[in-house]
Short mmCIF file of C-alpha atoms and ligand atoms in Angstrom, two decimals:
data_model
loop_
_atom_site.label_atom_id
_atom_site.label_comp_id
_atom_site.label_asym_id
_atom_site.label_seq_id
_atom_site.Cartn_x
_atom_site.Cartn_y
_atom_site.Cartn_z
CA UNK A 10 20.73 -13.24 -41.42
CA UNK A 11 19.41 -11.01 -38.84
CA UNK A 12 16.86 -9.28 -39.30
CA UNK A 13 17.52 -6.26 -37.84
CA UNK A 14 20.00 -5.06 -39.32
CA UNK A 15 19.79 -4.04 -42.58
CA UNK A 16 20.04 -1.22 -43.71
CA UNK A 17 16.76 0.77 -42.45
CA UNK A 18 16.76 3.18 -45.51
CA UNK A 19 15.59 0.28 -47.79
CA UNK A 20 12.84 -1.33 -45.92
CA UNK A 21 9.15 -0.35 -45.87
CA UNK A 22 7.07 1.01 -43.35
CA UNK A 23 5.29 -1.15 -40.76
CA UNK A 24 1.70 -1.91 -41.96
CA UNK A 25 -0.92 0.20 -40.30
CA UNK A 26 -2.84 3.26 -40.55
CA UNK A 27 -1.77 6.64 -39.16
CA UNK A 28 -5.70 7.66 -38.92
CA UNK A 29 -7.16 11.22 -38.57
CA UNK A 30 -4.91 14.46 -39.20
CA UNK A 31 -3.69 15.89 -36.07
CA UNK A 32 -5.49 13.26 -33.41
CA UNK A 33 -4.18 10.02 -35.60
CA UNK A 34 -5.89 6.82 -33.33
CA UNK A 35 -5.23 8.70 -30.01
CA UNK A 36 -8.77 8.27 -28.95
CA UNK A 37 -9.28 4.28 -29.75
CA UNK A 38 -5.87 4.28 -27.89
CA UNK A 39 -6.91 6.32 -24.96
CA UNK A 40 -10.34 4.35 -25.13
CA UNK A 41 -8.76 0.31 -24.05
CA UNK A 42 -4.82 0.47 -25.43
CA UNK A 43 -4.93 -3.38 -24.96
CA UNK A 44 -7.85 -3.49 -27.08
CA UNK A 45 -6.58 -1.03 -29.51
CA UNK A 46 -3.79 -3.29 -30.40
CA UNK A 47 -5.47 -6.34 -29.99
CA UNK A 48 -7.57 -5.72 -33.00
CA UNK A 49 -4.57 -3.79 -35.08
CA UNK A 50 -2.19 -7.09 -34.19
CA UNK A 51 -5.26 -9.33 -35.39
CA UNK A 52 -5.38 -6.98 -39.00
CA UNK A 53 -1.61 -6.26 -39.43
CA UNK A 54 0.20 -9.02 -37.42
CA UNK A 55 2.77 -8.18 -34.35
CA UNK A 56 5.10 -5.15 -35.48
CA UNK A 57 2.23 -2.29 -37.02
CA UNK A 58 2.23 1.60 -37.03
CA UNK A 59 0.05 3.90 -35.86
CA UNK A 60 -0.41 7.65 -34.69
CA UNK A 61 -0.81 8.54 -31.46
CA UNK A 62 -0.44 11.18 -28.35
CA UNK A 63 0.72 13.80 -31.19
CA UNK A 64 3.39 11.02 -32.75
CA UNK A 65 3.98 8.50 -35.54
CA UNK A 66 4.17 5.41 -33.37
CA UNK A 67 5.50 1.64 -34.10
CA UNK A 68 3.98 -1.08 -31.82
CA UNK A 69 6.38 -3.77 -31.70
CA UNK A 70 4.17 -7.04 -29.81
CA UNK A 71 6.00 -10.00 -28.35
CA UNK A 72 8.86 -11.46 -25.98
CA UNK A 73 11.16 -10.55 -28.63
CA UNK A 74 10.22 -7.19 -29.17
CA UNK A 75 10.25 -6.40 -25.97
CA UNK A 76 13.79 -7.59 -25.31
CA UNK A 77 14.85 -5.40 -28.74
CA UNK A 78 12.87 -2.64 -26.86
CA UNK A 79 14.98 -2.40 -23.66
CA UNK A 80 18.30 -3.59 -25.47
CA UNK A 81 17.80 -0.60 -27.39
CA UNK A 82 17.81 1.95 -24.32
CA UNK A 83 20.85 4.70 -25.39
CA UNK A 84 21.92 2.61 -28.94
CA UNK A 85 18.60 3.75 -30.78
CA UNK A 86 15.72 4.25 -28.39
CA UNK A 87 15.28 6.77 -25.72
CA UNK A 88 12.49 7.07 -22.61
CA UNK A 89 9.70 9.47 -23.77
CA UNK A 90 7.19 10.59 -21.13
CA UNK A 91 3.93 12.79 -21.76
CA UNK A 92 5.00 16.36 -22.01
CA UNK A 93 2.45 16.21 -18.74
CA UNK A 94 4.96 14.25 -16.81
CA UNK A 95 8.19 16.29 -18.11
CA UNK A 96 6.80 19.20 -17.29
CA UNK A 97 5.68 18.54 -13.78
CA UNK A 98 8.52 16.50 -12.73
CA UNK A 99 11.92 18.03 -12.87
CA UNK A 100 14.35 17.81 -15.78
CA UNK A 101 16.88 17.44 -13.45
CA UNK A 102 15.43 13.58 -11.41
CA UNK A 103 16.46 10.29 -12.31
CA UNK A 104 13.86 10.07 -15.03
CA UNK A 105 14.16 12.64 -16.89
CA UNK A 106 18.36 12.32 -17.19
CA UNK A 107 19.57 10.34 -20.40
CA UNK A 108 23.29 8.60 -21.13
CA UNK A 109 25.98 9.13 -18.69
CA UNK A 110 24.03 11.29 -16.57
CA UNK A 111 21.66 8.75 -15.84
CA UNK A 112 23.65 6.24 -15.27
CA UNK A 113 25.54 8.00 -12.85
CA UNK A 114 22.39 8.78 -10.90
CA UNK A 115 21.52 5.61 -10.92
CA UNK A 116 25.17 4.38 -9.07
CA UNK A 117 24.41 7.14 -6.33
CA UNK A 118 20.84 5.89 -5.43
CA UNK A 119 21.32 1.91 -5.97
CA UNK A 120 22.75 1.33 -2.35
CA UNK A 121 19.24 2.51 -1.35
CA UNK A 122 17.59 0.26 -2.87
CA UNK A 123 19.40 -2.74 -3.11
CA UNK A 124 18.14 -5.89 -1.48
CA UNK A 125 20.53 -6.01 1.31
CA UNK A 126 19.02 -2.37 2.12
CA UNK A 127 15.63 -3.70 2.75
CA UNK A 128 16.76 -5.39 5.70
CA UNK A 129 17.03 -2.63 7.92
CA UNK A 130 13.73 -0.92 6.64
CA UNK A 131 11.49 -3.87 7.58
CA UNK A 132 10.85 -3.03 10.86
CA UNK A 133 9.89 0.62 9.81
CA UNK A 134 7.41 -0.66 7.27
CA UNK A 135 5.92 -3.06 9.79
CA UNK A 136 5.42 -0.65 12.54
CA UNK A 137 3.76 2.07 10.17
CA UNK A 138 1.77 -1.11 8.46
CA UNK A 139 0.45 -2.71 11.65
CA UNK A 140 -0.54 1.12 13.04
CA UNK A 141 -2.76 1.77 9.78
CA UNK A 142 -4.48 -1.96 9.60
CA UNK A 143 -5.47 -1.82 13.25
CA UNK A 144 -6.88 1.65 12.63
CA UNK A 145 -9.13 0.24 9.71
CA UNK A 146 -9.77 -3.12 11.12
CA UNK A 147 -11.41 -0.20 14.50
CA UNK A 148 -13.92 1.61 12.47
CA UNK A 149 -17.14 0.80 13.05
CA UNK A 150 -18.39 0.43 9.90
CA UNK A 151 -16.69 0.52 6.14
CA UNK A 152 -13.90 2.20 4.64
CA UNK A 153 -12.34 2.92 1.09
CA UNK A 154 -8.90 0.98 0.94
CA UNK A 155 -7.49 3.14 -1.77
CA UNK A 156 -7.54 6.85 -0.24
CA UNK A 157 -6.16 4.71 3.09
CA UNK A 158 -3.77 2.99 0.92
CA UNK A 159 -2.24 6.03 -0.28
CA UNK A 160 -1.66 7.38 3.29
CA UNK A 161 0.23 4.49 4.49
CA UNK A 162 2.38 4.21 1.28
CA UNK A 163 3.26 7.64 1.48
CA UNK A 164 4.38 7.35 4.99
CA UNK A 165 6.25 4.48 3.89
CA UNK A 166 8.02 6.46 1.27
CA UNK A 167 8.58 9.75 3.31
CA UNK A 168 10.70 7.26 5.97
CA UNK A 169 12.65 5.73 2.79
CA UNK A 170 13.68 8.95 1.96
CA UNK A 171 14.01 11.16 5.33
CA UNK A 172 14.79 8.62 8.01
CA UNK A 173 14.31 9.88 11.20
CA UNK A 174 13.29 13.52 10.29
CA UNK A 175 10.04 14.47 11.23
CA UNK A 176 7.84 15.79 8.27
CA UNK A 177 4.90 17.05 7.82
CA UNK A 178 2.35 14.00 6.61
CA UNK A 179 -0.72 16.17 5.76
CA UNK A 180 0.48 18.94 4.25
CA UNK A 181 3.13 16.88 1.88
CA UNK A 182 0.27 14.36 1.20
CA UNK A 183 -2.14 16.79 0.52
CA UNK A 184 -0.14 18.92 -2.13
CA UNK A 185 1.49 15.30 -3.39
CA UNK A 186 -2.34 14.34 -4.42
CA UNK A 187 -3.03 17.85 -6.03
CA UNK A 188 0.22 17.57 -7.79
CA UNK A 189 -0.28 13.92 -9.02
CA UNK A 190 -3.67 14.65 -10.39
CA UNK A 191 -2.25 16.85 -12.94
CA UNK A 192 0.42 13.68 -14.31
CA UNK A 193 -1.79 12.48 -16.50
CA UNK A 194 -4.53 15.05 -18.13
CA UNK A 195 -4.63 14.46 -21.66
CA UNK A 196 -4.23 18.51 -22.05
CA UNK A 197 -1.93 20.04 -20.32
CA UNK A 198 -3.17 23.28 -20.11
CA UNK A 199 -2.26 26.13 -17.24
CA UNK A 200 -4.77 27.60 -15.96
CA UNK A 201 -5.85 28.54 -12.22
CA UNK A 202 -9.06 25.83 -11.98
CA UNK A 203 -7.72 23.48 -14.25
CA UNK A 204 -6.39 20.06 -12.83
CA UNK A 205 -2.62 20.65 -14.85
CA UNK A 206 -2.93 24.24 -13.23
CA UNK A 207 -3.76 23.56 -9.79
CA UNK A 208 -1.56 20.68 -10.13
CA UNK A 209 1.77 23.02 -10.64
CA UNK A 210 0.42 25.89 -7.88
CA UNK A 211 0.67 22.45 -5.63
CA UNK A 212 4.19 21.20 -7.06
CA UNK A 213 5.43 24.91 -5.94
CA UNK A 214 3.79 24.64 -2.49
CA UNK A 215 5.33 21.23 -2.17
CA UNK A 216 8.74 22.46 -3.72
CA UNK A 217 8.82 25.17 -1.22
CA UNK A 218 8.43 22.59 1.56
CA UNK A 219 10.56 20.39 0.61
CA UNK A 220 13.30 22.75 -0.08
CA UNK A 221 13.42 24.16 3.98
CA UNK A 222 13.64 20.52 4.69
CA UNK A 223 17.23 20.44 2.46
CA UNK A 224 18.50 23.52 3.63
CA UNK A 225 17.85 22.24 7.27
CA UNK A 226 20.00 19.35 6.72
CA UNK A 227 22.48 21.44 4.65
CA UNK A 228 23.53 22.77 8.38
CA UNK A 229 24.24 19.43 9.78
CA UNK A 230 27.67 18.56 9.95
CA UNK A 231 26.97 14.68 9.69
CA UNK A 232 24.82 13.50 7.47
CA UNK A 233 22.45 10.23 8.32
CA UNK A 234 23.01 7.21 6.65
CA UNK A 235 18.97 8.04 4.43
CA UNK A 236 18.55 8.37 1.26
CA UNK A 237 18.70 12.25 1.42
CA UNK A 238 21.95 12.23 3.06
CA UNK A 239 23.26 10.29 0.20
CA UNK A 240 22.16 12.90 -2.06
CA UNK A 241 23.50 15.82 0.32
CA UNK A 242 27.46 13.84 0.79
CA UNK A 243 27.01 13.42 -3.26
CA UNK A 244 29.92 15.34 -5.38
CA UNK A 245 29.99 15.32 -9.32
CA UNK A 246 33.68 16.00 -9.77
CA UNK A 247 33.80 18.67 -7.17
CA UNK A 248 30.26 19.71 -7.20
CA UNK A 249 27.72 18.79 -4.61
CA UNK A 250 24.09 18.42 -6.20
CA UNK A 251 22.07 21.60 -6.28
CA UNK A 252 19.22 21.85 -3.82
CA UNK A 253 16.97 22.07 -6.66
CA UNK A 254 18.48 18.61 -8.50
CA UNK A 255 18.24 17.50 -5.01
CA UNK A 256 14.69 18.21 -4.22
CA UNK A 257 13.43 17.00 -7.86
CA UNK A 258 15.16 14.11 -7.17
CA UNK A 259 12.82 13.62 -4.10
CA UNK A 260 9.57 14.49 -5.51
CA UNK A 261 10.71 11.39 -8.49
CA UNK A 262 10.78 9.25 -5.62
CA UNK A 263 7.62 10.08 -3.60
CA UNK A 264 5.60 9.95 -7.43
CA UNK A 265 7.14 6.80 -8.50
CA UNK A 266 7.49 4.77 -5.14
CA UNK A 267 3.88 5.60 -4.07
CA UNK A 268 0.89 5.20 -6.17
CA UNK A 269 2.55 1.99 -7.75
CA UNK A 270 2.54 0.42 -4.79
CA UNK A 271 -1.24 1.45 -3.48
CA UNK A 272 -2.31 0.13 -7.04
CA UNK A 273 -0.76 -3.48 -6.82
CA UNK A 274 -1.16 -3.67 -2.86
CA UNK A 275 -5.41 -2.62 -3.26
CA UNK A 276 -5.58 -4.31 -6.19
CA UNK A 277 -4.46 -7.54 -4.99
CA UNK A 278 -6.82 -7.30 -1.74
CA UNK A 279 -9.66 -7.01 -4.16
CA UNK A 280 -8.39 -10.05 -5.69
CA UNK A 281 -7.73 -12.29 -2.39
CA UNK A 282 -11.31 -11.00 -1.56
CA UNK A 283 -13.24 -12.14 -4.37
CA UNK A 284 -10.51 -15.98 -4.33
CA UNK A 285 -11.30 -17.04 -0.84
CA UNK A 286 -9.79 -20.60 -2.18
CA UNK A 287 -6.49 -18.11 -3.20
CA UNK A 288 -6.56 -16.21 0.37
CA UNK A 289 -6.92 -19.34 2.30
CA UNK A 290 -3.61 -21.07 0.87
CA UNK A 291 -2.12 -17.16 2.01
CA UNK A 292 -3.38 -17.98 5.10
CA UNK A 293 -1.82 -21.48 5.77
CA UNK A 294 1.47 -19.79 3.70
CA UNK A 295 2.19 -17.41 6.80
CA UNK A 296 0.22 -19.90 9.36
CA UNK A 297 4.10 -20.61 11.46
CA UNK A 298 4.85 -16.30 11.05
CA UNK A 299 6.05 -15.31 14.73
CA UNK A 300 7.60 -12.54 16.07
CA UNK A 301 8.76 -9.16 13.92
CA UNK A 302 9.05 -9.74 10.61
CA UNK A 303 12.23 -10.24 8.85
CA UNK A 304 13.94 -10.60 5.07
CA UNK A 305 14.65 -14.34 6.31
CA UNK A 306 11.15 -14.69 7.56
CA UNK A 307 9.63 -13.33 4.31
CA UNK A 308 11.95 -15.19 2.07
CA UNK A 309 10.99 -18.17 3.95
CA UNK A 310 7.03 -17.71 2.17
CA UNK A 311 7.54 -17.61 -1.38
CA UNK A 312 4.06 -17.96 -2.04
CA UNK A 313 3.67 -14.83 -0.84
CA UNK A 314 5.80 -13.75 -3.80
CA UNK A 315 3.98 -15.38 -6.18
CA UNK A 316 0.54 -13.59 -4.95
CA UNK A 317 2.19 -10.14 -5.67
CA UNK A 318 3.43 -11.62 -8.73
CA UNK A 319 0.04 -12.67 -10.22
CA UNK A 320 -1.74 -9.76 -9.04
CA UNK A 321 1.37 -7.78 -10.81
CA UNK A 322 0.79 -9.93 -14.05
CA UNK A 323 -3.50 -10.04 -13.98
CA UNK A 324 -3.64 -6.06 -13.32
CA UNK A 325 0.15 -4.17 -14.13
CA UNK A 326 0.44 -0.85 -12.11
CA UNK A 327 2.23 0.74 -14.74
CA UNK A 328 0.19 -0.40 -17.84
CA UNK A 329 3.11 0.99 -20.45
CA UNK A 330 5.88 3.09 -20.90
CA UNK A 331 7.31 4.91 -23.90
CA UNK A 332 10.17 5.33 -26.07
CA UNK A 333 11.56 7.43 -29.08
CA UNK A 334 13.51 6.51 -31.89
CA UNK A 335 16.78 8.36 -31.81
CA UNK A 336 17.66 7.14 -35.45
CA UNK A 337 16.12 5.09 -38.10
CA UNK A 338 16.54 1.60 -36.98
CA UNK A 339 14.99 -1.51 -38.58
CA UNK A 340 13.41 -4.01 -36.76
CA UNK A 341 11.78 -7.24 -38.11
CA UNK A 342 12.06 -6.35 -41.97
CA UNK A 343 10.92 -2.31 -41.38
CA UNK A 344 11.96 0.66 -41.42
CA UNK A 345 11.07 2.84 -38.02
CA UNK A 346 12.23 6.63 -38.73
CA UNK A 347 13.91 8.35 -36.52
CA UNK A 348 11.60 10.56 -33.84
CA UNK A 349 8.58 7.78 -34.34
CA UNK A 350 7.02 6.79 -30.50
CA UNK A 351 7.48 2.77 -29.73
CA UNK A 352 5.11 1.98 -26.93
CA UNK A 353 6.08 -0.70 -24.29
CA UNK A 354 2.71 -2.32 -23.93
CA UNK A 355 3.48 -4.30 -20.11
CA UNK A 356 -0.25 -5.17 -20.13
CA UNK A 357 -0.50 -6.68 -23.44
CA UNK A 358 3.13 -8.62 -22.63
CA UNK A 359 1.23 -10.17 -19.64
CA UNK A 360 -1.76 -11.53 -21.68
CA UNK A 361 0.00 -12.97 -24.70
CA UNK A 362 -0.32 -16.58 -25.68
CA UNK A 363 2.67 -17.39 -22.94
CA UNK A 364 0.30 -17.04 -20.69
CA UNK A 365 -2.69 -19.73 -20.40
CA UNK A 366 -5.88 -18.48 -19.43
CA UNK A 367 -4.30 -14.95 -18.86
CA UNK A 368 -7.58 -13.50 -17.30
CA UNK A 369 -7.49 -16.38 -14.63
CA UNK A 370 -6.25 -14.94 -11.24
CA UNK A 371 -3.96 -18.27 -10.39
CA UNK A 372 -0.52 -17.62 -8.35
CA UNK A 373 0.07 -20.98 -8.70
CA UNK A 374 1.27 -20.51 -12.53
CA UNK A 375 4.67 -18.71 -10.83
CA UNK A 376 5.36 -21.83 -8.84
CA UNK A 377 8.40 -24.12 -9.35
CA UNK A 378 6.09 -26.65 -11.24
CA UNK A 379 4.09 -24.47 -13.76
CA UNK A 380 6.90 -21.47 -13.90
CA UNK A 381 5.03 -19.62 -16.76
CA UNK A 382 7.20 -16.44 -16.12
CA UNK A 383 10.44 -17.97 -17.69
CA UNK A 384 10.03 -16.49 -21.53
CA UNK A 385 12.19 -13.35 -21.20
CA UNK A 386 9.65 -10.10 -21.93
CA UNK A 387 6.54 -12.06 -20.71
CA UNK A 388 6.73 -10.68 -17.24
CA UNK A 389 7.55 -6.74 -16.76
CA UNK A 390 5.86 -5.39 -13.97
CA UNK A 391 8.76 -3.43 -13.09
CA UNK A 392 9.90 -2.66 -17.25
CA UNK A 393 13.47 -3.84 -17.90
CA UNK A 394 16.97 -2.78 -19.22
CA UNK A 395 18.75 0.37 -18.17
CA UNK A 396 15.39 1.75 -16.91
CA UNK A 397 14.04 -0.86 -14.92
CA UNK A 398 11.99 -0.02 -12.04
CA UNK A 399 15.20 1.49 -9.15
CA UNK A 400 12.41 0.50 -6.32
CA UNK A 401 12.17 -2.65 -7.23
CA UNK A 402 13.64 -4.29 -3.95
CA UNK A 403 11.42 -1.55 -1.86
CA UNK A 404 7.84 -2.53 -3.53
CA UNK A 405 8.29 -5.94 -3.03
CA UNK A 406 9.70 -5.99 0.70
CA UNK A 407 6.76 -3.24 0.87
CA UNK A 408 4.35 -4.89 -0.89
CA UNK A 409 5.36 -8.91 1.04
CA UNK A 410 5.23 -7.26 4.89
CA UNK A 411 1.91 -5.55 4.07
CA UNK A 412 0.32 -8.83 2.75
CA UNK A 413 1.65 -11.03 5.30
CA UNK A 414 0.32 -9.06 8.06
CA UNK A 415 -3.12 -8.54 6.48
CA UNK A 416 -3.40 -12.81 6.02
CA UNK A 417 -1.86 -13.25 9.34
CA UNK A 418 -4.22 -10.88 11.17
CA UNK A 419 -6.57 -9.45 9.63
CA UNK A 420 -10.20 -10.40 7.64
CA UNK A 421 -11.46 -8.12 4.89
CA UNK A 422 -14.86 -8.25 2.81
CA UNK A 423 -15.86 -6.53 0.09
CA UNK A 424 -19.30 -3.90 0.75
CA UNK A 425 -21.92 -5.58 -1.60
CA UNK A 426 -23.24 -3.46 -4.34
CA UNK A 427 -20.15 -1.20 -5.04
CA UNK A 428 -18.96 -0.59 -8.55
CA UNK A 429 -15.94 -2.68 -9.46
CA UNK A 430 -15.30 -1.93 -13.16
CA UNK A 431 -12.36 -0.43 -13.86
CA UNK A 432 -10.82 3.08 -14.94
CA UNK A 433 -7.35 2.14 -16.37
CA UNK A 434 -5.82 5.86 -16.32
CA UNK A 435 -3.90 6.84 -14.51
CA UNK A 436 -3.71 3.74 -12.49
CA UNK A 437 -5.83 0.39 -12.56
CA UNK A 438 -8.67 1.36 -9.91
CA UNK A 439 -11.97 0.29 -9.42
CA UNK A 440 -14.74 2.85 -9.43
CA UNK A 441 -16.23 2.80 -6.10
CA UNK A 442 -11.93 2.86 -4.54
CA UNK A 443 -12.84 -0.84 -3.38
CA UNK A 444 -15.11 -0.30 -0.20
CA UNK A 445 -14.09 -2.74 3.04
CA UNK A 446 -14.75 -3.98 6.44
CA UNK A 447 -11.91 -5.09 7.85
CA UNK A 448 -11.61 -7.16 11.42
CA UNK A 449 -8.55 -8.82 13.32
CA UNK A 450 -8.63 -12.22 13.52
CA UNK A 451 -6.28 -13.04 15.83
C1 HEM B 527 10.74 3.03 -13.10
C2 HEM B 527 7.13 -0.07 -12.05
C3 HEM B 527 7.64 0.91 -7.32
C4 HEM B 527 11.13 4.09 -8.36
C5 HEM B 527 9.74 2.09 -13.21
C6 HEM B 527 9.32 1.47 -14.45
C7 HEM B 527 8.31 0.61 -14.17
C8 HEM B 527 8.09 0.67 -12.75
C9 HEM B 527 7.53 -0.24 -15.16
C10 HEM B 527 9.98 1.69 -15.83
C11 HEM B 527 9.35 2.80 -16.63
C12 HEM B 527 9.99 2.86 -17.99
O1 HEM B 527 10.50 1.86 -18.50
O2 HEM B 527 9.97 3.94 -18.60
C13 HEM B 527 6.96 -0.06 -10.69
C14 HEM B 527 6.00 -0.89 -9.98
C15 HEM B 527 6.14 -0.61 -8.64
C16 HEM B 527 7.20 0.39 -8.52
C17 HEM B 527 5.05 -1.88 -10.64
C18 HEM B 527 5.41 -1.16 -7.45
C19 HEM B 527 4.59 -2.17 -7.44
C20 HEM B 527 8.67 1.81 -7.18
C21 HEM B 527 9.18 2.30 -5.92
C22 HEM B 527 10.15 3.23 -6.21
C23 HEM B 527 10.26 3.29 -7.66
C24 HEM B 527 8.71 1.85 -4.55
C25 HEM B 527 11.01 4.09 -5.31
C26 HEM B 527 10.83 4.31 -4.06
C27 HEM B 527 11.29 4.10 -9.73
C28 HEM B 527 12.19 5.01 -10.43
C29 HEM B 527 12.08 4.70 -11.81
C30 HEM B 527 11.11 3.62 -11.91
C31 HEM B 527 13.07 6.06 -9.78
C32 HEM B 527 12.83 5.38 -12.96
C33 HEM B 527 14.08 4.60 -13.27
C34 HEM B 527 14.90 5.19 -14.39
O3 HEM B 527 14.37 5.95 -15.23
O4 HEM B 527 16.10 4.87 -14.44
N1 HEM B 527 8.98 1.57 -12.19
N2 HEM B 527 7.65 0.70 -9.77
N3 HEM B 527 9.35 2.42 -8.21
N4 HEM B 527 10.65 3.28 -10.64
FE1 HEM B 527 9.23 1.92 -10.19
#
């Protein structure tokens, strides 16, 4: 029989502990979530409940769960974000919008980002790629890759989304960094000199901005074939967008198609850095590269995929995601209520037992031979189901050109000394921002 679906109302309760009044296990959570349920799968086995971020929670561990997770997306689960993230980005963007809506936000941006897409941004990412690497590989002395990561991957995403326009770089970026800091505090709290505060003062400085830049193109008779021109020609029955859906839309896309991107991208040169044995095969992998890069050209090095991949896998950019129950639904033999928080744990999914020696950095396990990725729900760097990551097709065309002009061109070493253990929240980062000295090689 399957065992999901009896009826709910009879089953028990996951096994677990909902700890503390008021603060359940938030902290132990907050502390190492991989940890956290590590120790509560060892104690209680895969499927356990807990309490955390101000909610009854049920972690559901495994391939299988995971597949039940994003199968469940509009049937009984919905996406649940911090009330941080709701209230900063707007209800109206892609992330926030649930059932029909959703989905047909989804059908207006996919052209975008479809693969076929890339091919004429390639050239764009190159150009604004090779201009920051030779910049870094000038300095005299050393640098921190991820401040300087987060400049060019902004630029990247500003030409995704306004083509030719010219913007203002400093001044977006600037308010974009205020306004990102305030994502993730664990209390949201408004206040002039408070990070959540000066976080929102920012989003309405950037809002403001962004919103002259609309109206401008409002005037144009002919809109560009960009993204923003899709969202201007957009009608819902009769209706175009409103500016405001329009510019929440837009400050979705620099949030989610930016940080993501520095994290996997610095990460991974901290990773080639420390595997010279790793970098060298990178280096013979783009050895015959000549001429502007190209989709056919990149295709052409899929061990270059397979180095984003494992760097994906080792240290996930987005550690987790959330969902709500929108019923009671039973899963596995239990009962999970209606309203109770189911965690997507992407970091535990990529250090289960599919993986062997998960803490190993070794691209080769995504080659043809070893192809340890082939378990549905063992690899989701970019989530799955209805939500899966829109930018998918962007990061990695993003993510390959980057890497195959930095082992093509360019030599990097790590600044001895520097502290290299990790803060998790809210992105994977080393400490000391992983300090460099870059050269070109050739
Ligand atoms: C959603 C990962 C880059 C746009 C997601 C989700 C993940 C993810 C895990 C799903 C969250 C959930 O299930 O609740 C990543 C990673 C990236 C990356 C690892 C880079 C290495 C990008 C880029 C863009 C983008 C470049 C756009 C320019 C989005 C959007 C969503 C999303 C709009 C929300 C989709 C929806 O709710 O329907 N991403 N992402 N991402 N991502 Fe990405």
């Amino acid at each position: 029989a399957d065992p999901h679906s009896s009826a709910p109302e009879n089953l028990p309760l996951p096994p677990g502990s909902s700890g503390l009044p008021l603060l359940g296990e938030t902290l132990d959570f907050l502390r190492s979530s991989r940890d956290f349920a590590e120790r509560r799968r060892r104690q209680y086995g895969p499927v356990f409940r807990s309490h955390v971020l101000g909610s009854p929670a049920a972690f559901l561990l495994g391939p299988d769960a995971i597949q039940w997770i994003f199968a469940g997306e509009g049937k009984y689960l919905k996406n649940r974000w911090t009330s941080g993230v709701r209230r900063l980005l707007g209800a109206n963007s892609l992330a926030l919008l649930e059932g029909e809506e959703h989905l047909e936000r989804r059908r207006l941006l996919a052209p975008h980002f479809s693969y076929a897409t890339m091919r004429g941004f390639v050239p764009a990412i190159e150009s604004l790629a090779t201009r920051h690497f030779e910049r870094w590989a000038a300095l005299p002395g050393d640098f921190t890759l991820w401040p300087s990561m987060r400049e060019l991957a902004f630029e990247i995403a500003l030409s995704l989304i306004f083509g030719q326009d010219t913007v203002d770089v400093p001044f977006l970026m600037r308010h974009f960094q205020a306004w990102t800091a305030g994502l993730f505090v664990p209390l949201a709290v408004n206040l002039p000199w408070t990070t959540f505060g000066r976080a929102l003062a920012a989003k309405k400085a950037m809002i403001t901005y962004l919103d002259q830049l609309v109206a401008e193109r409002q005037k144009r008779t002919e809109q560009p074939p960009d993204l923003l021109g899709s969202l201007l020609r957009h009608r819902e029955g009769e209706e175009p967008l409103s500016r405001e859906a329009i510019v929440e839309e837009l400050q979705l896309l620099l949030f989610a198609g930016h940080d993501t991107t520095v994290t996997a991208t610095s990460n991974l040169m901290l990773l080639l850095a420390q595997h010279p044995d790793v970098l060298q095969k990178g280096r013979e992998a783009v050895a015959d590269l000549e001429g502007p890069l190209t989709l056919d050209a990149l295709r052409a090095m899929p061990y270059l995929v397979q180095l984003i991949h494992e760097g994906m896998r080792l240290i996930p950019p987005i550690g987790g995601a959330f969902r709500i129950t929108t019923r009671d639904v039973a899963y596995n033999g239990y009962r999970i209520p209606k309203g109770w928080m189911v965690p997507v744990s992407i970091r535990m999914a990529h250090s289960g037992e599919h993986w062997p020696a998960a803490e190993r950095f070794d691209p080769e396990r995504f080659g043809s031979e070893r192809n340890e990725q082939r378990k549905p729900g063992t690899f989701i760097p970019f989530g799955g189901g209805p939500r899966i990551c829109l930018g998918q097709h962007f990061a990695m065309v993003e993510m390959s050109v980057m890497l195959a002009l930095l082992l093509k061109h360019y030599t990097w070493e790590l600044v001895p000394g520097q502290d290299l253990s990790y803060v998790m929240v809210p992105f994977a980062r080393p400490r000391s921002g992983i300090q460099l000295r870059m050269r070109r090689r050739s």
